[in-house]
Amino acid sequence: MQKLVIYGGKPLSGEISISGAKNAALPALCASLLTNDTLTLRNVPDLKDVTTMLNLLKQMGVTILTNDQSEMELSAADLTNPTAPYEMVKTMRAAILVLGPLLAHKGEAIISLPGGCAIGLRPVDQHIKGLQAMGAEIIIEHGYIHAKAKKLIGTRIVMDIVTVTGTENLMMAACLASGLTILENAAREPEIIDLAQCLIKMGAKIEGAGTDVITIQGVKALHGCTHDVMPDRIETGTFLTAVTASGGEIHLKGAQAGTLDAVIDKLLEAGAIINSGKNWIHLTMNKPLKSVSLRTAPYPAFPTDMQAQFMALNSVANGTAIITETIFENRFMHVQELKRMNAEITVEGNTAIVHGIPRLDGAGVMATDLRASASLVIAGLIAQGETIIDRIYHLDRGYERIEQKLAQLGAQIARIN
C-alpha cells in the first residue's frame, strides 16, 4: 500500500494550475445518460472517483472516447444494462447519480444502495421520495433500488434536508419529465450551477440553479453538447490553506474566487493577503498566523469539505479556535491523527477546541477519508521532521497529482510503496 512521505517546516512558494472539480465532473458524466447524442466534457480531472464512474457507465453500455487527459466524449445510444452493482457503488457514493437520468431516459434503473460511509450517514431517501412524487414505482429489496416509470411527471418537491446529490438527481430526472417540476429547499452549491449550465446546453429548461428554488420545464429530448467542468473549489481552498499555514506565496491559475467566499474570508482572518481575478487567485502569507473559529453549514456557508484542512491550520496558529461540524457526525476522525503530531485538540460532541502550539512534530499517521487526508498533508507540510501518511488512496479520490503540485511549490514530498 502506498504512503506519502513529507519533510515539512518550510514555507511554500510558486504557481500551480487548479484541476476540474470532482463534484462537478461526476454529475456531468451522469448527464450523458439523458441523451442518445454525444456529450463532450472538458477539464475532467484524473481521479479515482472519476475512473470509477467511467467504469460504471461503461458496464452499462455507454461508449467513452478519451481525446486527451482531460477531455472525453460519452454516448449512451447503445446503453443495454441500466444497473449499478454494489461492487462499484460501495467505493463511491456519487454512483447514486445515475438513478435519476436512467429512470427519466430509459424508464428503469437498478441501483445498489450505497451502504456505509466513514464520515457519517448519507441517506438517499430524498432521492427516492422525489422520484416517487414524480410517479416512479420504486421497490427496495436485497440492497438494491428497483425503479420504473413509463414517464415521469413534473411536480412540486420539497426536500426535507439540503442534499447536493439529491438536488442533482432530481434536477436531471425532471429535464425529461412531463410538465413543470419545482425543487424547493434545493442545494445551492456552485456544482449545482455547473450541472445546470451543462443541462441547459443540452436543451434543458432550468431556472433558479444556485438558489433554494429550482424550476425545470420538462422537454421531450435532450441533445449533445460540449461543456467545460468548473475548477475544483475544494482543491483551491486546500492549497490556499496549506500556504497560509506554512507561510509563503502562491499563484493559482484556473481558480474561481467567487465559489470560495466563506473560505477566503477565514483565510483573510488568519492573516493572509489575497488578490483575485476572473481565473486566478494570489495569496501571500507573511504575518503571524491567527486562529479562526468556524461552523460548517450548507453553501454559501463554510464547507464541511474544508473543515479538516482548517483544523491543521489552527493547530499551529496563535490563539484558540472553536470548530463546529454540523453536516457529518463522524468528521473529526483526523483529530486523533493530528494529536499524534502533538496537536492540542479537544472534542466535545460536534465541536473541536484547538489550542494553537508553536509547531507540530512529524509522525506516522493514517488517513481515514478524503478530506482528512488533505488535513494530514497540510500538517506534514508545517511539522518539523518526517511525516509518513498511510492509506493515501483516499487522496487520489479527490486531488489530481497532489504531490507533484506541492513539489512545484517547493515541498519535500514523495510517494513510496
Short mmCIF file of C-alpha atoms in Angstrom, two decimals:
data_model
loop_
_atom_site.label_atom_id
_atom_site.label_comp_id
_atom_site.label_asym_id
_atom_site.label_seq_id
_atom_site.Cartn_x
_atom_site.Cartn_y
_atom_site.Cartn_z
CA MET A 1 0.00 0.00 0.00
CA GLN A 2 1.42 3.39 -1.00
CA LYS A 3 2.37 6.05 1.53
CA LEU A 4 3.27 9.72 1.37
CA VAL A 5 6.49 10.97 2.98
CA ILE A 6 6.75 14.67 3.80
CA TYR A 7 9.66 16.65 5.27
CA GLY A 8 7.98 19.81 6.48
CA GLY A 9 8.77 23.01 8.25
CA LYS A 10 9.42 25.43 5.41
CA PRO A 11 7.25 27.96 3.52
CA LEU A 12 5.68 27.07 0.19
CA SER A 13 6.00 29.30 -2.85
CA GLY A 14 5.17 29.09 -6.53
CA GLU A 15 2.44 28.74 -9.16
CA ILE A 16 0.12 25.82 -9.94
CA SER A 17 -2.99 25.14 -12.01
CA ILE A 18 -6.28 24.02 -10.44
CA SER A 19 -7.92 20.89 -11.84
CA GLY A 20 -11.54 20.39 -12.79
CA ALA A 21 -13.92 19.82 -9.90
CA LYS A 22 -14.58 16.23 -8.92
CA ASN A 23 -18.01 17.12 -7.55
CA ALA A 24 -18.96 18.82 -10.81
CA ALA A 25 -17.46 16.20 -13.14
CA LEU A 26 -19.31 13.24 -11.59
CA PRO A 27 -22.89 14.53 -12.16
CA ALA A 28 -21.90 15.86 -15.60
CA LEU A 29 -20.72 12.37 -16.56
CA CYS A 30 -24.10 11.00 -15.43
CA ALA A 31 -25.87 13.61 -17.59
CA SER A 32 -24.67 11.61 -20.61
CA LEU A 33 -27.38 9.07 -19.72
CA LEU A 34 -30.08 11.64 -20.60
CA THR A 35 -29.45 11.63 -24.35
CA ASN A 36 -28.55 9.33 -27.24
CA ASP A 37 -26.28 12.05 -28.62
CA THR A 38 -22.64 12.57 -27.69
CA LEU A 39 -21.77 14.65 -24.65
CA THR A 40 -18.26 16.12 -24.72
CA LEU A 41 -16.76 17.11 -21.37
CA ARG A 42 -13.52 19.06 -20.97
CA ASN A 43 -11.40 19.79 -17.90
CA VAL A 44 -12.31 16.40 -16.38
CA PRO A 45 -9.88 15.60 -13.53
CA ASP A 46 -7.89 12.37 -13.49
CA LEU A 47 -9.14 10.95 -10.18
CA LYS A 48 -10.08 7.57 -8.74
CA ASP A 49 -13.74 8.58 -8.34
CA VAL A 50 -13.89 9.71 -11.97
CA THR A 51 -12.38 6.42 -13.12
CA THR A 52 -14.92 4.51 -11.03
CA MET A 53 -17.79 6.49 -12.56
CA LEU A 54 -16.45 5.91 -16.09
CA ASN A 55 -16.19 2.17 -15.40
CA LEU A 56 -19.75 2.17 -14.08
CA LEU A 57 -21.05 3.93 -17.21
CA LYS A 58 -19.05 1.60 -19.47
CA GLN A 59 -20.57 -1.53 -17.92
CA MET A 60 -24.00 -0.01 -18.59
CA GLY A 61 -23.13 0.25 -22.28
CA VAL A 62 -22.01 3.89 -22.52
CA THR A 63 -19.34 4.41 -25.16
CA ILE A 64 -16.49 6.60 -23.91
CA LEU A 65 -13.77 8.09 -26.07
CA THR A 66 -10.93 9.91 -24.33
CA ASN A 67 -9.40 12.57 -26.57
CA ASP A 68 -6.69 13.63 -24.14
CA GLN A 69 -6.11 13.51 -20.41
CA SER A 70 -8.95 15.87 -19.55
CA GLU A 71 -11.43 15.65 -22.47
CA MET A 72 -13.83 12.84 -23.23
CA GLU A 73 -16.85 12.03 -25.38
CA LEU A 74 -19.69 9.93 -23.95
CA SER A 75 -22.57 8.31 -25.82
CA ALA A 76 -25.40 6.33 -24.20
CA ALA A 77 -27.03 5.48 -27.55
CA ASP A 78 -26.33 1.76 -27.07
CA LEU A 79 -26.99 1.53 -23.34
CA THR A 80 -28.12 -2.02 -22.50
CA ASN A 81 -27.66 -2.51 -18.76
CA PRO A 82 -29.31 0.13 -16.51
CA THR A 83 -27.71 -1.35 -13.41
CA ALA A 84 -25.24 0.00 -10.85
CA PRO A 85 -23.82 -3.01 -8.95
CA TYR A 86 -22.80 -2.92 -5.30
CA GLU A 87 -19.16 -3.65 -6.18
CA MET A 88 -18.93 -0.20 -7.80
CA VAL A 89 -21.35 1.81 -5.70
CA LYS A 90 -19.70 0.81 -2.41
CA THR A 91 -16.47 2.59 -3.38
CA MET A 92 -18.13 5.85 -4.47
CA ARG A 93 -21.45 7.12 -3.17
CA ALA A 94 -21.87 9.53 -6.08
CA ALA A 95 -22.86 6.49 -8.17
CA ILE A 96 -26.42 7.15 -6.93
CA LEU A 97 -26.44 10.00 -9.50
CA VAL A 98 -27.19 7.54 -12.31
CA LEU A 99 -30.62 6.82 -10.80
CA GLY A 100 -32.49 9.92 -11.98
CA PRO A 101 -31.08 10.07 -15.53
CA LEU A 102 -31.61 6.34 -16.15
CA LEU A 103 -35.18 6.47 -14.91
CA ALA A 104 -36.02 9.58 -16.94
CA HIS A 105 -34.46 8.43 -20.23
CA LYS A 106 -34.65 4.64 -20.13
CA GLY A 107 -37.65 4.10 -17.89
CA GLU A 108 -35.91 1.86 -15.38
CA ALA A 109 -32.91 1.64 -13.09
CA ILE A 110 -31.48 -0.94 -10.71
CA ILE A 111 -29.09 0.77 -8.31
CA SER A 112 -27.33 -0.65 -5.29
CA LEU A 113 -27.90 1.19 -2.03
CA PRO A 114 -24.61 2.95 -1.20
CA GLY A 115 -24.05 1.37 2.21
CA GLY A 116 -21.91 2.87 4.95
CA CYS A 117 -19.68 5.92 4.77
CA ALA A 118 -16.71 6.64 7.03
CA ILE A 119 -17.66 10.26 7.78
CA GLY A 120 -21.32 9.61 8.61
CA LEU A 121 -24.79 8.91 7.34
CA ARG A 122 -25.64 9.93 3.79
CA PRO A 123 -29.18 8.67 3.26
CA VAL A 124 -30.71 8.58 -0.23
CA ASP A 125 -34.31 8.83 0.96
CA GLN A 126 -34.71 12.32 -0.53
CA HIS A 127 -33.77 10.96 -3.98
CA ILE A 128 -36.34 8.18 -3.66
CA LYS A 129 -39.07 10.39 -2.20
CA GLY A 130 -38.66 12.92 -5.02
CA LEU A 131 -38.75 10.34 -7.81
CA GLN A 132 -41.83 8.71 -6.28
CA ALA A 133 -43.52 12.10 -6.23
CA MET A 134 -42.79 12.26 -9.98
CA GLY A 135 -44.62 8.97 -10.49
CA ALA A 136 -41.84 6.40 -10.27
CA GLU A 137 -42.53 2.95 -8.88
CA ILE A 138 -39.71 2.11 -6.52
CA ILE A 139 -39.08 -1.10 -4.60
CA ILE A 140 -36.09 -1.67 -2.35
CA GLU A 141 -35.07 -5.30 -1.89
CA HIS A 142 -31.85 -7.24 -1.34
CA GLY A 143 -29.89 -3.98 -1.02
CA TYR A 144 -30.98 -2.60 -4.41
CA ILE A 145 -33.27 0.18 -5.56
CA HIS A 146 -35.55 -1.10 -8.35
CA ALA A 147 -37.14 1.88 -10.08
CA LYS A 148 -39.53 2.02 -13.05
CA ALA A 149 -41.50 4.78 -14.75
CA LYS A 150 -43.14 4.90 -18.17
CA LYS A 151 -42.98 8.69 -17.96
CA LEU A 152 -42.04 10.91 -15.06
CA ILE A 153 -44.49 13.71 -14.28
CA GLY A 154 -43.42 17.16 -13.15
CA THR A 155 -44.46 18.13 -9.64
CA ARG A 156 -43.52 20.25 -6.61
CA ILE A 157 -40.92 18.59 -4.39
CA VAL A 158 -39.95 19.99 -1.01
CA MET A 159 -36.79 18.30 0.25
CA ASP A 160 -36.66 17.66 3.99
CA ILE A 161 -32.93 18.39 4.13
CA VAL A 162 -30.49 20.19 1.87
CA THR A 163 -28.84 17.50 -0.27
CA VAL A 164 -26.45 18.18 -3.14
CA THR A 165 -26.69 14.80 -4.89
CA GLY A 166 -30.43 14.69 -4.22
CA THR A 167 -30.87 18.07 -5.91
CA GLU A 168 -28.70 16.96 -8.85
CA ASN A 169 -30.50 13.64 -9.29
CA LEU A 170 -33.98 15.18 -9.25
CA MET A 171 -32.92 18.09 -11.48
CA MET A 172 -31.61 15.66 -14.11
CA ALA A 173 -34.71 13.46 -13.89
CA ALA A 174 -37.02 16.48 -14.22
CA CYS A 175 -35.39 17.53 -17.51
CA LEU A 176 -37.30 14.76 -19.35
CA ALA A 177 -40.44 14.72 -17.20
CA SER A 178 -43.81 15.91 -18.48
CA GLY A 179 -44.63 19.40 -17.24
CA LEU A 180 -43.08 21.62 -14.61
CA THR A 181 -41.01 20.42 -11.64
CA ILE A 182 -40.26 22.74 -8.72
CA LEU A 183 -37.49 21.74 -6.32
CA GLU A 184 -37.73 23.56 -3.00
CA ASN A 185 -35.04 23.61 -0.30
CA ALA A 186 -32.60 22.80 -3.11
CA ALA A 187 -28.84 22.80 -2.58
CA ARG A 188 -27.13 26.00 -3.78
CA GLU A 189 -23.56 24.78 -4.37
CA PRO A 190 -21.62 26.05 -7.41
CA GLU A 191 -21.53 22.46 -8.68
CA ILE A 192 -25.33 22.58 -8.97
CA ILE A 193 -24.99 25.66 -11.18
CA ASP A 194 -22.31 23.94 -13.27
CA LEU A 195 -24.54 20.91 -13.86
CA ALA A 196 -27.49 23.15 -14.73
CA GLN A 197 -25.36 25.00 -17.28
CA CYS A 198 -24.38 21.69 -18.87
CA LEU A 199 -28.00 20.52 -18.99
CA ILE A 200 -29.16 23.84 -20.47
CA LYS A 201 -26.59 23.44 -23.23
CA MET A 202 -28.17 20.02 -23.85
CA GLY A 203 -31.57 21.65 -24.31
CA ALA A 204 -32.98 21.57 -20.78
CA LYS A 205 -35.14 24.41 -19.45
CA ILE A 206 -33.88 25.20 -15.95
CA GLU A 207 -34.18 28.34 -13.86
CA GLY A 208 -33.05 29.17 -10.35
CA ALA A 209 -29.95 26.96 -10.07
CA GLY A 210 -27.85 28.42 -7.26
CA THR A 211 -30.95 29.39 -5.27
CA ASP A 212 -33.05 27.22 -2.97
CA VAL A 213 -35.89 27.00 -5.52
CA ILE A 214 -35.12 25.43 -8.91
CA THR A 215 -37.75 25.12 -11.64
CA ILE A 216 -37.41 22.69 -14.52
CA GLN A 217 -39.76 22.61 -17.51
CA GLY A 218 -39.54 19.13 -18.97
CA VAL A 219 -38.65 18.67 -22.65
CA LYS A 220 -39.15 15.69 -24.97
CA ALA A 221 -35.48 15.05 -25.58
CA LEU A 222 -32.01 16.40 -24.85
CA HIS A 223 -29.15 16.61 -27.32
CA GLY A 224 -25.36 16.55 -27.07
CA CYS A 225 -23.14 19.49 -26.24
CA THR A 226 -19.62 20.46 -25.17
CA HIS A 227 -19.14 21.54 -21.57
CA ASP A 228 -16.12 22.64 -19.53
CA VAL A 229 -16.16 21.35 -15.95
CA MET A 230 -15.68 24.14 -13.39
CA PRO A 231 -12.44 24.42 -11.35
CA ASP A 232 -12.33 22.49 -8.09
CA ARG A 233 -13.06 24.93 -5.27
CA ILE A 234 -12.04 22.44 -2.56
CA GLU A 235 -8.67 21.77 -4.19
CA THR A 236 -8.29 25.54 -4.47
CA GLY A 237 -9.13 26.01 -0.80
CA THR A 238 -6.79 23.22 0.25
CA PHE A 239 -3.76 24.78 -1.46
CA LEU A 240 -4.62 28.25 -0.16
CA THR A 241 -4.90 26.84 3.36
CA ALA A 242 -1.61 24.95 3.04
CA VAL A 243 0.27 28.12 2.07
CA THR A 244 -1.46 30.18 4.77
CA ALA A 245 -0.49 27.59 7.39
CA SER A 246 3.11 27.15 6.19
CA GLY A 247 3.80 30.72 5.11
CA GLY A 248 4.91 31.77 1.65
CA GLU A 249 3.16 32.78 -1.54
CA ILE A 250 1.06 31.04 -4.18
CA HIS A 251 -0.49 31.92 -7.53
CA LEU A 252 -3.36 29.66 -8.61
CA LYS A 253 -4.27 29.56 -12.28
CA GLY A 254 -7.73 28.44 -13.36
CA ALA A 255 -9.27 29.20 -9.96
CA GLN A 256 -12.57 30.95 -9.23
CA ALA A 257 -12.56 33.03 -6.06
CA GLY A 258 -16.32 33.61 -6.25
CA THR A 259 -17.03 29.99 -5.32
CA LEU A 260 -14.96 30.25 -2.13
CA ASP A 261 -16.16 33.37 -0.33
CA ALA A 262 -16.55 31.75 3.10
CA VAL A 263 -13.13 30.08 2.92
CA ILE A 264 -11.36 33.21 1.67
CA ASP A 265 -12.94 35.27 4.46
CA LYS A 266 -11.47 32.86 7.03
CA LEU A 267 -8.03 32.91 5.38
CA LEU A 268 -8.05 36.71 5.49
CA GLU A 269 -8.98 36.48 9.16
CA ALA A 270 -5.99 34.14 9.66
CA GLY A 271 -3.69 36.84 8.26
CA ALA A 272 -3.37 36.03 4.55
CA ILE A 273 -3.27 38.71 1.85
CA ILE A 274 -5.41 37.63 -1.11
CA ASN A 275 -5.98 39.13 -4.55
CA SER A 276 -8.00 37.55 -7.33
CA GLY A 277 -9.22 37.95 -10.91
CA LYS A 278 -11.57 36.08 -13.21
CA ASN A 279 -9.45 32.91 -13.38
CA TRP A 280 -6.73 33.35 -10.77
CA ILE A 281 -6.09 33.78 -7.06
CA HIS A 282 -2.87 35.09 -5.50
CA LEU A 283 -2.15 34.60 -1.78
CA THR A 284 0.73 35.89 0.31
CA MET A 285 1.27 34.91 3.94
CA ASN A 286 3.99 36.86 5.78
CA LYS A 287 2.24 37.67 9.05
CA PRO A 288 1.84 35.69 12.29
CA LEU A 289 -0.87 33.03 11.83
CA LYS A 290 -4.08 33.72 13.77
CA SER A 291 -6.63 31.12 14.94
CA VAL A 292 -10.00 31.19 13.19
CA SER A 293 -13.19 29.69 14.57
CA LEU A 294 -15.73 28.31 12.13
CA ARG A 295 -19.01 26.45 11.79
CA THR A 296 -19.75 24.25 8.78
CA ALA A 297 -23.11 24.54 7.02
CA PRO A 298 -24.55 24.14 3.50
CA TYR A 299 -23.33 26.55 0.82
CA PRO A 300 -22.79 29.51 0.85
CA ALA A 301 -21.62 28.98 4.44
CA PHE A 302 -18.28 27.38 5.33
CA PRO A 303 -17.96 23.99 3.58
CA THR A 304 -17.62 20.78 5.56
CA ASP A 305 -15.08 19.68 2.94
CA MET A 306 -12.65 22.37 4.22
CA GLN A 307 -13.11 21.77 7.96
CA ALA A 308 -10.27 19.25 8.35
CA GLN A 309 -7.77 21.45 6.48
CA PHE A 310 -8.53 24.37 8.81
CA MET A 311 -8.10 22.05 11.79
CA ALA A 312 -4.48 21.57 10.70
CA LEU A 313 -4.03 25.32 10.17
CA ASN A 314 -5.43 26.13 13.61
CA SER A 315 -3.14 23.60 15.28
CA VAL A 316 -0.16 25.96 14.82
CA ALA A 317 -1.98 29.31 14.90
CA ASN A 318 -1.82 31.92 17.65
CA GLY A 319 -4.82 31.52 19.93
CA THR A 320 -7.68 29.07 20.37
CA ALA A 321 -10.21 28.11 17.69
CA ILE A 322 -13.62 26.52 18.07
CA ILE A 323 -14.67 24.37 15.11
CA THR A 324 -18.27 23.15 14.91
CA GLU A 325 -19.24 20.45 12.40
CA THR A 326 -22.96 20.40 11.54
CA ILE A 327 -23.02 18.26 8.39
CA PHE A 328 -21.44 14.87 9.17
CA GLU A 329 -21.38 13.23 12.59
CA ASN A 330 -18.06 11.39 12.15
CA ARG A 331 -15.99 14.09 10.51
CA PHE A 332 -13.47 14.53 13.32
CA MET A 333 -11.57 11.29 12.69
CA HIS A 334 -8.47 13.27 11.70
CA VAL A 335 -8.25 14.68 15.24
CA GLN A 336 -6.60 11.57 16.70
CA GLU A 337 -4.03 11.57 13.91
CA LEU A 338 -3.25 15.27 14.40
CA LYS A 339 -2.81 14.61 18.11
CA ARG A 340 -0.15 12.04 17.20
CA MET A 341 1.72 15.02 15.79
CA ASN A 342 1.39 16.83 19.14
CA ALA A 343 -1.66 18.95 18.24
CA GLU A 344 -3.71 20.12 21.23
CA ILE A 345 -7.32 19.39 20.29
CA THR A 346 -10.29 18.53 22.48
CA VAL A 347 -13.54 17.21 21.03
CA GLU A 348 -16.88 17.77 22.73
CA GLY A 349 -19.73 16.35 20.67
CA ASN A 350 -19.74 18.08 17.29
CA THR A 351 -17.29 20.76 18.44
CA ALA A 352 -13.49 20.70 18.45
CA ILE A 353 -11.44 23.12 20.53
CA VAL A 354 -8.00 23.70 19.00
CA HIS A 355 -5.24 25.34 21.06
CA GLY A 356 -2.51 26.54 18.72
CA ILE A 357 1.07 25.48 19.53
CA PRO A 358 4.39 26.71 18.06
CA ARG A 359 4.94 23.62 15.92
CA LEU A 360 3.76 20.10 15.11
CA ASP A 361 6.08 17.11 15.19
CA GLY A 362 6.38 14.77 12.23
CA ALA A 363 4.93 11.31 12.87
CA GLY A 364 3.39 8.28 11.23
CA VAL A 365 -0.33 8.89 10.66
CA MET A 366 -3.23 7.21 8.87
CA ALA A 367 -5.76 8.83 6.56
CA THR A 368 -9.39 7.88 7.21
CA ASP A 369 -11.17 9.73 4.40
CA LEU A 370 -10.54 12.16 1.55
CA ARG A 371 -10.53 15.49 3.40
CA ALA A 372 -8.84 14.01 6.49
CA SER A 373 -6.03 13.02 4.11
CA ALA A 374 -5.70 16.64 2.99
CA SER A 375 -5.50 17.85 6.60
CA LEU A 376 -2.68 15.41 7.31
CA VAL A 377 -0.79 16.59 4.23
CA ILE A 378 -1.04 20.18 5.48
CA ALA A 379 0.02 19.04 8.95
CA GLY A 380 3.03 17.28 7.43
CA LEU A 381 3.99 20.41 5.50
CA ILE A 382 4.05 22.54 8.67
CA ALA A 383 5.54 19.91 11.01
CA GLN A 384 9.20 19.60 11.95
CA GLY A 385 10.78 16.39 10.71
CA GLU A 386 9.36 13.46 8.76
CA THR A 387 5.66 12.67 8.42
CA ILE A 388 4.53 9.41 6.82
CA ILE A 389 0.87 9.24 5.78
CA ASP A 390 -0.65 5.79 5.27
CA ARG A 391 -3.77 4.95 3.22
CA ILE A 392 -3.23 7.78 0.75
CA TYR A 393 -5.55 6.13 -1.77
CA HIS A 394 -8.14 8.44 -0.21
CA LEU A 395 -6.21 11.42 -1.62
CA ASP A 396 -6.36 10.02 -5.14
CA ARG A 397 -10.16 10.17 -5.00
CA GLY A 398 -10.20 13.96 -4.91
CA TYR A 399 -6.78 15.51 -5.59
CA GLU A 400 -5.14 15.24 -9.00
CA ARG A 401 -1.34 14.81 -8.81
CA ILE A 402 -1.20 16.47 -5.38
CA GLU A 403 2.42 15.56 -4.63
CA GLN A 404 3.61 16.92 -8.00
CA LYS A 405 1.74 20.17 -7.42
CA LEU A 406 3.13 20.55 -3.91
CA ALA A 407 6.62 19.80 -5.21
CA GLN A 408 6.16 22.73 -7.62
CA LEU A 409 5.71 24.87 -4.51
CA GLY A 410 8.98 23.60 -3.01
CA ALA A 411 7.56 20.91 -0.73
CA GLN A 412 9.73 17.90 0.07
CA ILE A 413 7.19 15.19 -0.64
CA ALA A 414 7.33 11.73 -2.21
CA ARG A 415 5.13 8.68 -2.70
CA ILE A 416 6.60 5.35 -1.58
CA ASN A 417 5.37 1.74 -1.57
#
